[in-house]
């Protein structure tokens, strides 16, 4: 079912500005828009959230939404046999990028964008869980990603990808070279999780006990890092995504179909079960 996100957060209304729609592809209810949601609302976006395990992504018109946001998930972008909706998402992303339509990818979303452009997505050498610093490139220092420079951000992934040939690298970390990239001014992708609120982080830590033990990570130490670093990351996230949204071109006037065109429920689908326990 397609649902409104953040129903209690009013959208910014400006009669001189056309209504805009942000379509959010969500893979897990615990890996949601987080602090990006209020920023979208503040910029006048009508947010629609699609559960890709329930909705038929192939029925979505890739050109229709003014913005598409692809969130993280526990599966790998390469697990298309087990999770067919991933292939449908990549097809949607291919067309979005071909048409230079605004698109944002977060963690798994970034990996799916790379995969949609024909690049390899694969398991990395290390598992990243916790707050880590990213370093901006020269290009990143002149982009909205500069707000994260030196600010510890949430990492929770073990997969990585090859940088698309058409992309500009914006940030790297000590373990992974591709932490953020852009394609023109219309596509932004981040491997880390700047959207994570304190409540999201606590849920991930509380539910990731076995995974934390596997990697010899202490839950209380992660919580202490959250107390130390979360506020700065929340501020950096708000600044970065607000700036990126502000530089997007105004949407062209177009007829707005009913919500059912954005996503229609599959008549015979059921929620897919995740094969891994790592948000990405």
mmCIF file of C-alpha atoms in Angstrom:
data_model
loop_
_atom_site.group_PDB
_atom_site.id
_atom_site.type_symbol
_atom_site.label_atom_id
_atom_site.label_comp_id
_atom_site.label_asym_id
_atom_site.label_seq_id
_atom_site.Cartn_x
_atom_site.Cartn_y
_atom_site.Cartn_z
ATOM 1 C CA UNK A 1 0.000 0.000 0.000
ATOM 2 C CA UNK A 2 1.258 3.475 -0.825
ATOM 3 C CA UNK A 3 1.237 5.635 2.276
ATOM 4 C CA UNK A 4 1.796 9.249 3.239
ATOM 5 C CA UNK A 5 4.950 9.677 5.304
ATOM 6 C CA UNK A 6 5.224 12.090 8.212
ATOM 7 C CA UNK A 7 1.553 12.935 8.133
ATOM 8 C CA UNK A 8 1.998 15.175 11.163
ATOM 9 C CA UNK A 9 4.591 17.376 9.470
ATOM 10 C CA UNK A 10 2.896 20.023 7.330
ATOM 11 C CA UNK A 11 4.245 20.688 3.864
ATOM 12 C CA UNK A 12 5.434 24.173 3.046
ATOM 13 C CA UNK A 13 2.704 25.750 0.949
ATOM 14 C CA UNK A 14 3.621 28.394 -1.592
ATOM 15 C CA UNK A 15 0.879 29.191 -4.116
ATOM 16 C CA UNK A 16 3.506 30.447 -6.574
ATOM 17 C CA UNK A 17 5.369 27.142 -6.515
ATOM 18 C CA UNK A 18 4.024 24.054 -8.331
ATOM 19 C CA UNK A 19 3.124 21.059 -6.186
ATOM 20 C CA UNK A 20 5.972 18.533 -6.105
ATOM 21 C CA UNK A 21 5.940 14.824 -5.400
ATOM 22 C CA UNK A 22 8.710 12.800 -3.761
ATOM 23 C CA UNK A 23 8.316 9.060 -4.302
ATOM 24 C CA UNK A 24 10.214 7.066 -1.662
ATOM 25 C CA UNK A 25 11.174 3.436 -2.321
ATOM 26 C CA UNK A 26 11.432 1.772 1.091
ATOM 27 C CA UNK A 27 12.787 -1.738 1.715
ATOM 28 C CA UNK A 28 12.267 -2.023 5.467
ATOM 29 C CA UNK A 29 10.031 -0.053 7.851
ATOM 30 C CA UNK A 30 12.949 0.458 10.259
ATOM 31 C CA UNK A 31 15.085 1.978 7.474
ATOM 32 C CA UNK A 32 12.955 4.980 6.625
ATOM 33 C CA UNK A 33 13.399 8.632 5.665
ATOM 34 C CA UNK A 34 14.366 9.671 9.170
ATOM 35 C CA UNK A 35 15.560 13.258 9.295
ATOM 36 C CA UNK A 36 15.276 13.666 5.507
ATOM 37 C CA UNK A 37 11.487 13.564 5.758
ATOM 38 C CA UNK A 38 11.020 16.976 7.409
ATOM 39 C CA UNK A 39 13.464 18.521 4.923
ATOM 40 C CA UNK A 40 11.369 17.247 2.023
ATOM 41 C CA UNK A 41 8.236 18.657 3.611
ATOM 42 C CA UNK A 42 9.908 22.002 4.239
ATOM 43 C CA UNK A 43 10.761 22.199 0.543
ATOM 44 C CA UNK A 44 7.153 21.618 -0.439
ATOM 45 C CA UNK A 45 7.257 17.942 -1.404
ATOM 46 C CA UNK A 46 4.222 15.731 -1.089
ATOM 47 C CA UNK A 47 5.852 12.544 0.198
ATOM 48 C CA UNK A 48 4.642 9.114 -0.916
ATOM 49 C CA UNK A 49 6.256 5.998 0.529
ATOM 50 C CA UNK A 50 6.190 2.724 -1.421
ATOM 51 C CA UNK A 51 6.913 -0.617 0.239
ATOM 52 C CA UNK A 52 8.793 -2.281 -2.606
ATOM 53 C CA UNK A 53 8.183 -5.769 -1.194
ATOM 54 C CA UNK A 54 4.423 -5.220 -1.538
ATOM 55 C CA UNK A 55 3.974 -2.773 -4.416
ATOM 56 C CA UNK A 56 4.809 -3.659 -8.012
ATOM 57 C CA UNK A 57 7.664 -1.281 -8.763
ATOM 58 C CA UNK A 58 7.383 -2.124 -12.459
ATOM 59 C CA UNK A 59 4.018 -0.317 -12.587
ATOM 60 C CA UNK A 60 5.524 2.998 -11.462
ATOM 61 C CA UNK A 61 6.017 5.596 -14.167
ATOM 62 C CA UNK A 62 9.724 6.514 -13.695
ATOM 63 C CA UNK A 63 9.175 9.975 -15.162
ATOM 64 C CA UNK A 64 6.189 10.953 -13.048
ATOM 65 C CA UNK A 65 7.595 11.871 -9.593
ATOM 66 C CA UNK A 66 9.522 15.110 -9.315
ATOM 67 C CA UNK A 67 11.941 13.324 -7.006
ATOM 68 C CA UNK A 68 12.663 9.651 -6.332
ATOM 69 C CA UNK A 69 14.383 8.640 -3.085
ATOM 70 C CA UNK A 70 15.718 5.081 -2.777
ATOM 71 C CA UNK A 71 16.437 4.086 0.822
ATOM 72 C CA UNK A 72 18.576 1.410 2.436
ATOM 73 C CA UNK A 73 17.792 -2.229 3.032
ATOM 74 C CA UNK A 74 19.138 -5.463 4.445
ATOM 75 C CA UNK A 75 19.558 -7.191 1.088
ATOM 76 C CA UNK A 76 22.392 -6.798 -1.398
ATOM 77 C CA UNK A 77 21.758 -4.909 -4.625
ATOM 78 C CA UNK A 78 22.992 -7.991 -6.500
ATOM 79 C CA UNK A 79 20.405 -10.344 -4.940
ATOM 80 C CA UNK A 80 17.906 -9.829 -7.743
ATOM 81 C CA UNK A 81 16.979 -13.512 -8.008
ATOM 82 C CA UNK A 82 15.775 -13.568 -4.411
ATOM 83 C CA UNK A 83 14.377 -10.037 -4.476
ATOM 84 C CA UNK A 84 13.035 -9.358 -8.001
ATOM 85 C CA UNK A 85 11.910 -5.869 -7.068
ATOM 86 C CA UNK A 86 15.586 -4.838 -7.026
ATOM 87 C CA UNK A 87 15.784 -5.366 -10.780
ATOM 88 C CA UNK A 88 12.621 -3.318 -11.235
ATOM 89 C CA UNK A 89 14.129 -0.536 -9.136
ATOM 90 C CA UNK A 90 17.271 -0.524 -11.234
ATOM 91 C CA UNK A 91 15.192 -0.293 -14.395
ATOM 92 C CA UNK A 92 13.324 2.673 -12.923
ATOM 93 C CA UNK A 93 16.625 4.307 -11.954
ATOM 94 C CA UNK A 94 18.075 3.788 -15.424
ATOM 95 C CA UNK A 95 15.249 5.779 -16.955
ATOM 96 C CA UNK A 96 15.340 8.460 -14.251
ATOM 97 C CA UNK A 97 19.023 9.068 -14.848
ATOM 98 C CA UNK A 98 18.677 8.907 -18.623
ATOM 99 C CA UNK A 99 16.041 11.644 -18.391
ATOM 100 C CA UNK A 100 18.082 13.588 -15.799
ATOM 101 C CA UNK A 101 15.240 13.460 -13.296
ATOM 102 C CA UNK A 102 16.128 14.266 -9.639
ATOM 103 C CA UNK A 103 17.093 11.097 -7.769
ATOM 104 C CA UNK A 104 18.550 10.443 -4.318
ATOM 105 C CA UNK A 105 20.037 7.131 -3.158
ATOM 106 C CA UNK A 106 20.986 6.218 0.410
ATOM 107 C CA UNK A 107 23.237 3.197 1.085
ATOM 108 C CA UNK A 108 21.443 0.368 -0.770
ATOM 109 C CA UNK A 109 19.920 3.149 -2.861
ATOM 110 C CA UNK A 110 23.403 4.334 -3.841
ATOM 111 C CA UNK A 111 24.391 0.768 -4.708
ATOM 112 C CA UNK A 112 21.275 0.335 -6.849
ATOM 113 C CA UNK A 113 22.090 3.515 -8.752
ATOM 114 C CA UNK A 114 25.588 2.183 -9.448
ATOM 115 C CA UNK A 115 24.121 -1.160 -10.522
ATOM 116 C CA UNK A 116 21.572 0.559 -12.751
ATOM 117 C CA UNK A 117 24.467 2.203 -14.572
ATOM 118 C CA UNK A 118 26.135 -1.147 -15.202
ATOM 119 C CA UNK A 119 28.696 -1.054 -12.403
ATOM 120 C CA UNK A 120 29.569 -3.972 -10.140
ATOM 121 C CA UNK A 121 28.098 -4.057 -6.632
ATOM 122 C CA UNK A 122 29.761 -6.571 -4.330
ATOM 123 C CA UNK A 123 30.702 -7.547 -0.782
ATOM 124 C CA UNK A 124 33.492 -5.408 0.617
ATOM 125 C CA UNK A 125 36.510 -6.415 2.676
ATOM 126 C CA UNK A 126 35.262 -4.952 5.956
ATOM 127 C CA UNK A 127 32.002 -4.445 7.792
ATOM 128 C CA UNK A 128 31.276 -0.870 8.819
ATOM 129 C CA UNK A 129 28.982 -0.369 11.792
ATOM 130 C CA UNK A 130 29.072 2.800 13.843
ATOM 131 C CA UNK A 131 29.947 6.452 13.481
ATOM 132 C CA UNK A 132 32.809 7.046 11.033
ATOM 133 C CA UNK A 133 34.261 10.144 9.427
ATOM 134 C CA UNK A 134 34.109 10.726 5.686
ATOM 135 C CA UNK A 135 36.499 12.966 3.804
ATOM 136 C CA UNK A 136 35.247 15.073 0.928
ATOM 137 C CA UNK A 137 37.076 15.153 -2.375
ATOM 138 C CA UNK A 138 37.919 18.436 -4.100
ATOM 139 C CA UNK A 139 34.596 18.182 -5.942
ATOM 140 C CA UNK A 140 32.814 17.259 -2.724
ATOM 141 C CA UNK A 141 34.148 20.372 -1.003
ATOM 142 C CA UNK A 142 32.108 22.432 -3.439
ATOM 143 C CA UNK A 143 28.969 20.304 -3.082
ATOM 144 C CA UNK A 144 26.287 19.860 -0.395
ATOM 145 C CA UNK A 145 28.308 16.876 0.885
ATOM 146 C CA UNK A 146 30.841 19.335 2.320
ATOM 147 C CA UNK A 147 28.566 19.629 5.356
ATOM 148 C CA UNK A 148 29.605 16.072 6.333
ATOM 149 C CA UNK A 149 33.338 16.720 6.061
ATOM 150 C CA UNK A 150 34.892 15.654 9.365
ATOM 151 C CA UNK A 151 31.472 14.918 10.900
ATOM 152 C CA UNK A 152 31.126 11.309 12.086
ATOM 153 C CA UNK A 153 28.184 9.718 10.262
ATOM 154 C CA UNK A 154 26.380 6.413 10.703
ATOM 155 C CA UNK A 155 27.814 3.574 8.630
ATOM 156 C CA UNK A 156 26.069 0.197 8.598
ATOM 157 C CA UNK A 157 27.072 -1.820 5.555
ATOM 158 C CA UNK A 158 29.450 -4.420 4.199
ATOM 159 C CA UNK A 159 28.790 -3.981 0.478
ATOM 160 C CA UNK A 160 30.404 -1.564 -1.929
ATOM 161 C CA UNK A 161 30.375 -0.720 -5.635
ATOM 162 C CA UNK A 162 32.409 0.562 -8.542
ATOM 163 C CA UNK A 163 32.002 4.251 -9.246
ATOM 164 C CA UNK A 164 29.881 4.904 -12.366
ATOM 165 C CA UNK A 165 31.853 6.425 -15.229
ATOM 166 C CA UNK A 166 29.466 9.379 -15.424
ATOM 167 C CA UNK A 167 29.636 10.072 -11.681
ATOM 168 C CA UNK A 168 31.707 12.575 -9.730
ATOM 169 C CA UNK A 169 33.159 11.219 -6.485
ATOM 170 C CA UNK A 170 32.295 13.483 -3.562
ATOM 171 C CA UNK A 171 33.511 11.630 -0.451
ATOM 172 C CA UNK A 172 35.516 8.626 0.751
ATOM 173 C CA UNK A 173 36.238 6.929 4.068
ATOM 174 C CA UNK A 174 39.146 4.983 5.505
ATOM 175 C CA UNK A 175 37.581 1.642 4.527
ATOM 176 C CA UNK A 176 35.683 2.494 1.351
ATOM 177 C CA UNK A 177 36.648 4.913 -1.388
ATOM 178 C CA UNK A 178 33.120 5.457 -2.706
ATOM 179 C CA UNK A 179 31.069 7.073 0.047
ATOM 180 C CA UNK A 180 29.208 9.719 -1.959
ATOM 181 C CA UNK A 181 28.846 10.652 -5.604
ATOM 182 C CA UNK A 182 26.819 12.859 -7.892
ATOM 183 C CA UNK A 183 25.697 12.663 -11.490
ATOM 184 C CA UNK A 184 25.272 16.194 -12.693
ATOM 185 C CA UNK A 185 23.099 18.232 -10.361
ATOM 186 C CA UNK A 186 20.166 15.843 -10.519
ATOM 187 C CA UNK A 187 21.453 12.653 -8.842
ATOM 188 C CA UNK A 188 23.031 12.360 -5.399
ATOM 189 C CA UNK A 189 24.057 9.086 -3.736
ATOM 190 C CA UNK A 190 25.549 8.422 -0.302
ATOM 191 C CA UNK A 191 26.830 5.099 1.026
ATOM 192 C CA UNK A 192 26.494 6.183 4.658
ATOM 193 C CA UNK A 193 23.281 6.794 6.639
ATOM 194 C CA UNK A 194 22.904 10.522 7.379
ATOM 195 C CA UNK A 195 19.136 10.074 7.716
ATOM 196 C CA UNK A 196 19.377 8.053 10.938
ATOM 197 C CA UNK A 197 17.647 9.654 13.918
ATOM 198 C CA UNK A 198 18.393 8.684 17.515
ATOM 199 C CA UNK A 199 15.263 6.520 17.571
ATOM 200 C CA UNK A 200 16.261 4.707 14.375
ATOM 201 C CA UNK A 201 19.770 4.128 15.671
ATOM 202 C CA UNK A 202 18.490 2.667 18.934
ATOM 203 C CA UNK A 203 16.209 0.283 17.041
ATOM 204 C CA UNK A 204 19.070 -0.860 14.800
ATOM 205 C CA UNK A 205 21.365 -1.398 17.778
ATOM 206 C CA UNK A 206 18.704 -3.201 19.822
ATOM 207 C CA UNK A 207 17.716 -5.488 16.946
ATOM 208 C CA UNK A 208 21.264 -6.074 15.695
ATOM 209 C CA UNK A 209 22.530 -7.927 18.766
ATOM 210 C CA UNK A 210 23.721 -11.045 16.940
ATOM 211 C CA UNK A 211 25.395 -9.038 14.217
ATOM 212 C CA UNK A 212 27.111 -6.778 16.740
ATOM 213 C CA UNK A 213 28.418 -9.813 18.611
ATOM 214 C CA UNK A 214 29.682 -11.337 15.366
ATOM 215 C CA UNK A 215 31.807 -8.261 14.740
ATOM 216 C CA UNK A 216 32.814 -7.800 18.404
ATOM 217 C CA UNK A 217 30.922 -4.529 18.708
ATOM 218 C CA UNK A 218 29.546 -3.278 22.004
ATOM 219 C CA UNK A 219 26.013 -1.894 21.928
ATOM 220 C CA UNK A 220 26.651 0.514 24.786
ATOM 221 C CA UNK A 221 29.724 1.886 23.012
ATOM 222 C CA UNK A 222 27.597 2.551 19.925
ATOM 223 C CA UNK A 223 25.047 4.330 22.115
ATOM 224 C CA UNK A 224 27.814 6.445 23.677
ATOM 225 C CA UNK A 225 28.995 7.444 20.203
ATOM 226 C CA UNK A 226 25.431 8.406 19.360
ATOM 227 C CA UNK A 227 25.333 10.738 22.359
ATOM 228 C CA UNK A 228 28.612 12.250 21.202
ATOM 229 C CA UNK A 229 28.063 12.568 17.455
ATOM 230 C CA UNK A 230 24.373 12.410 16.560
ATOM 231 C CA UNK A 231 23.499 16.087 16.990
ATOM 232 C CA UNK A 232 26.236 17.204 14.600
ATOM 233 C CA UNK A 233 25.200 14.599 12.032
ATOM 234 C CA UNK A 234 21.536 15.649 12.255
ATOM 235 C CA UNK A 235 22.545 19.252 11.586
ATOM 236 C CA UNK A 236 24.852 18.293 8.698
ATOM 237 C CA UNK A 237 22.121 16.148 7.150
ATOM 238 C CA UNK A 238 19.557 18.945 7.289
ATOM 239 C CA UNK A 239 21.985 21.429 5.750
ATOM 240 C CA UNK A 240 23.222 19.079 3.023
ATOM 241 C CA UNK A 241 19.865 17.840 1.780
ATOM 242 C CA UNK A 242 18.220 21.245 2.073
ATOM 243 C CA UNK A 243 20.988 22.720 -0.073
ATOM 244 C CA UNK A 244 20.747 19.905 -2.625
ATOM 245 C CA UNK A 245 16.984 20.243 -2.929
ATOM 246 C CA UNK A 246 17.288 24.015 -3.293
ATOM 247 C CA UNK A 247 19.546 23.720 -6.334
ATOM 248 C CA UNK A 248 17.250 21.320 -8.202
ATOM 249 C CA UNK A 249 15.380 22.864 -11.138
ATOM 250 C CA UNK A 250 11.749 23.738 -10.612
ATOM 251 C CA UNK A 251 9.444 21.009 -11.894
ATOM 252 C CA UNK A 252 7.831 21.530 -15.244
ATOM 253 C CA UNK A 253 4.021 21.836 -15.133
ATOM 254 C CA UNK A 254 2.449 18.454 -15.770
ATOM 255 C CA UNK A 255 -0.841 16.697 -15.231
ATOM 256 C CA UNK A 256 -0.963 14.825 -11.961
ATOM 257 C CA UNK A 257 -2.519 11.346 -12.141
ATOM 258 C CA UNK A 258 -4.096 9.684 -9.160
ATOM 259 C CA UNK A 259 -1.888 7.966 -6.634
ATOM 260 C CA UNK A 260 -2.583 4.575 -8.139
ATOM 261 C CA UNK A 261 -0.399 5.470 -11.112
ATOM 262 C CA UNK A 262 2.605 6.083 -8.888
ATOM 263 C CA UNK A 263 2.345 2.616 -7.423
ATOM 264 C CA UNK A 264 -0.272 -0.114 -7.590
ATOM 265 C CA UNK A 265 -0.533 -2.978 -5.204
ATOM 266 C CA UNK A 266 0.298 -6.378 -6.607
ATOM 267 C CA UNK A 267 -2.666 -8.670 -6.390
ATOM 268 C CA UNK A 268 -0.684 -11.759 -5.513
ATOM 269 C CA UNK A 269 2.443 -10.486 -3.777
ATOM 270 C CA UNK A 270 3.599 -10.950 -0.246
ATOM 271 C CA UNK A 271 6.399 -9.254 1.647
ATOM 272 C CA UNK A 272 9.779 -10.712 0.834
ATOM 273 C CA UNK A 273 11.910 -11.828 3.683
ATOM 274 C CA UNK A 274 15.378 -10.349 4.040
ATOM 275 C CA UNK A 275 18.409 -12.578 3.658
ATOM 276 C CA UNK A 276 20.738 -10.509 5.813
ATOM 277 C CA UNK A 277 20.526 -8.455 8.972
ATOM 278 C CA UNK A 278 22.563 -5.449 7.902
ATOM 279 C CA UNK A 279 20.896 -2.180 6.946
ATOM 280 C CA UNK A 280 22.592 -0.782 3.844
#
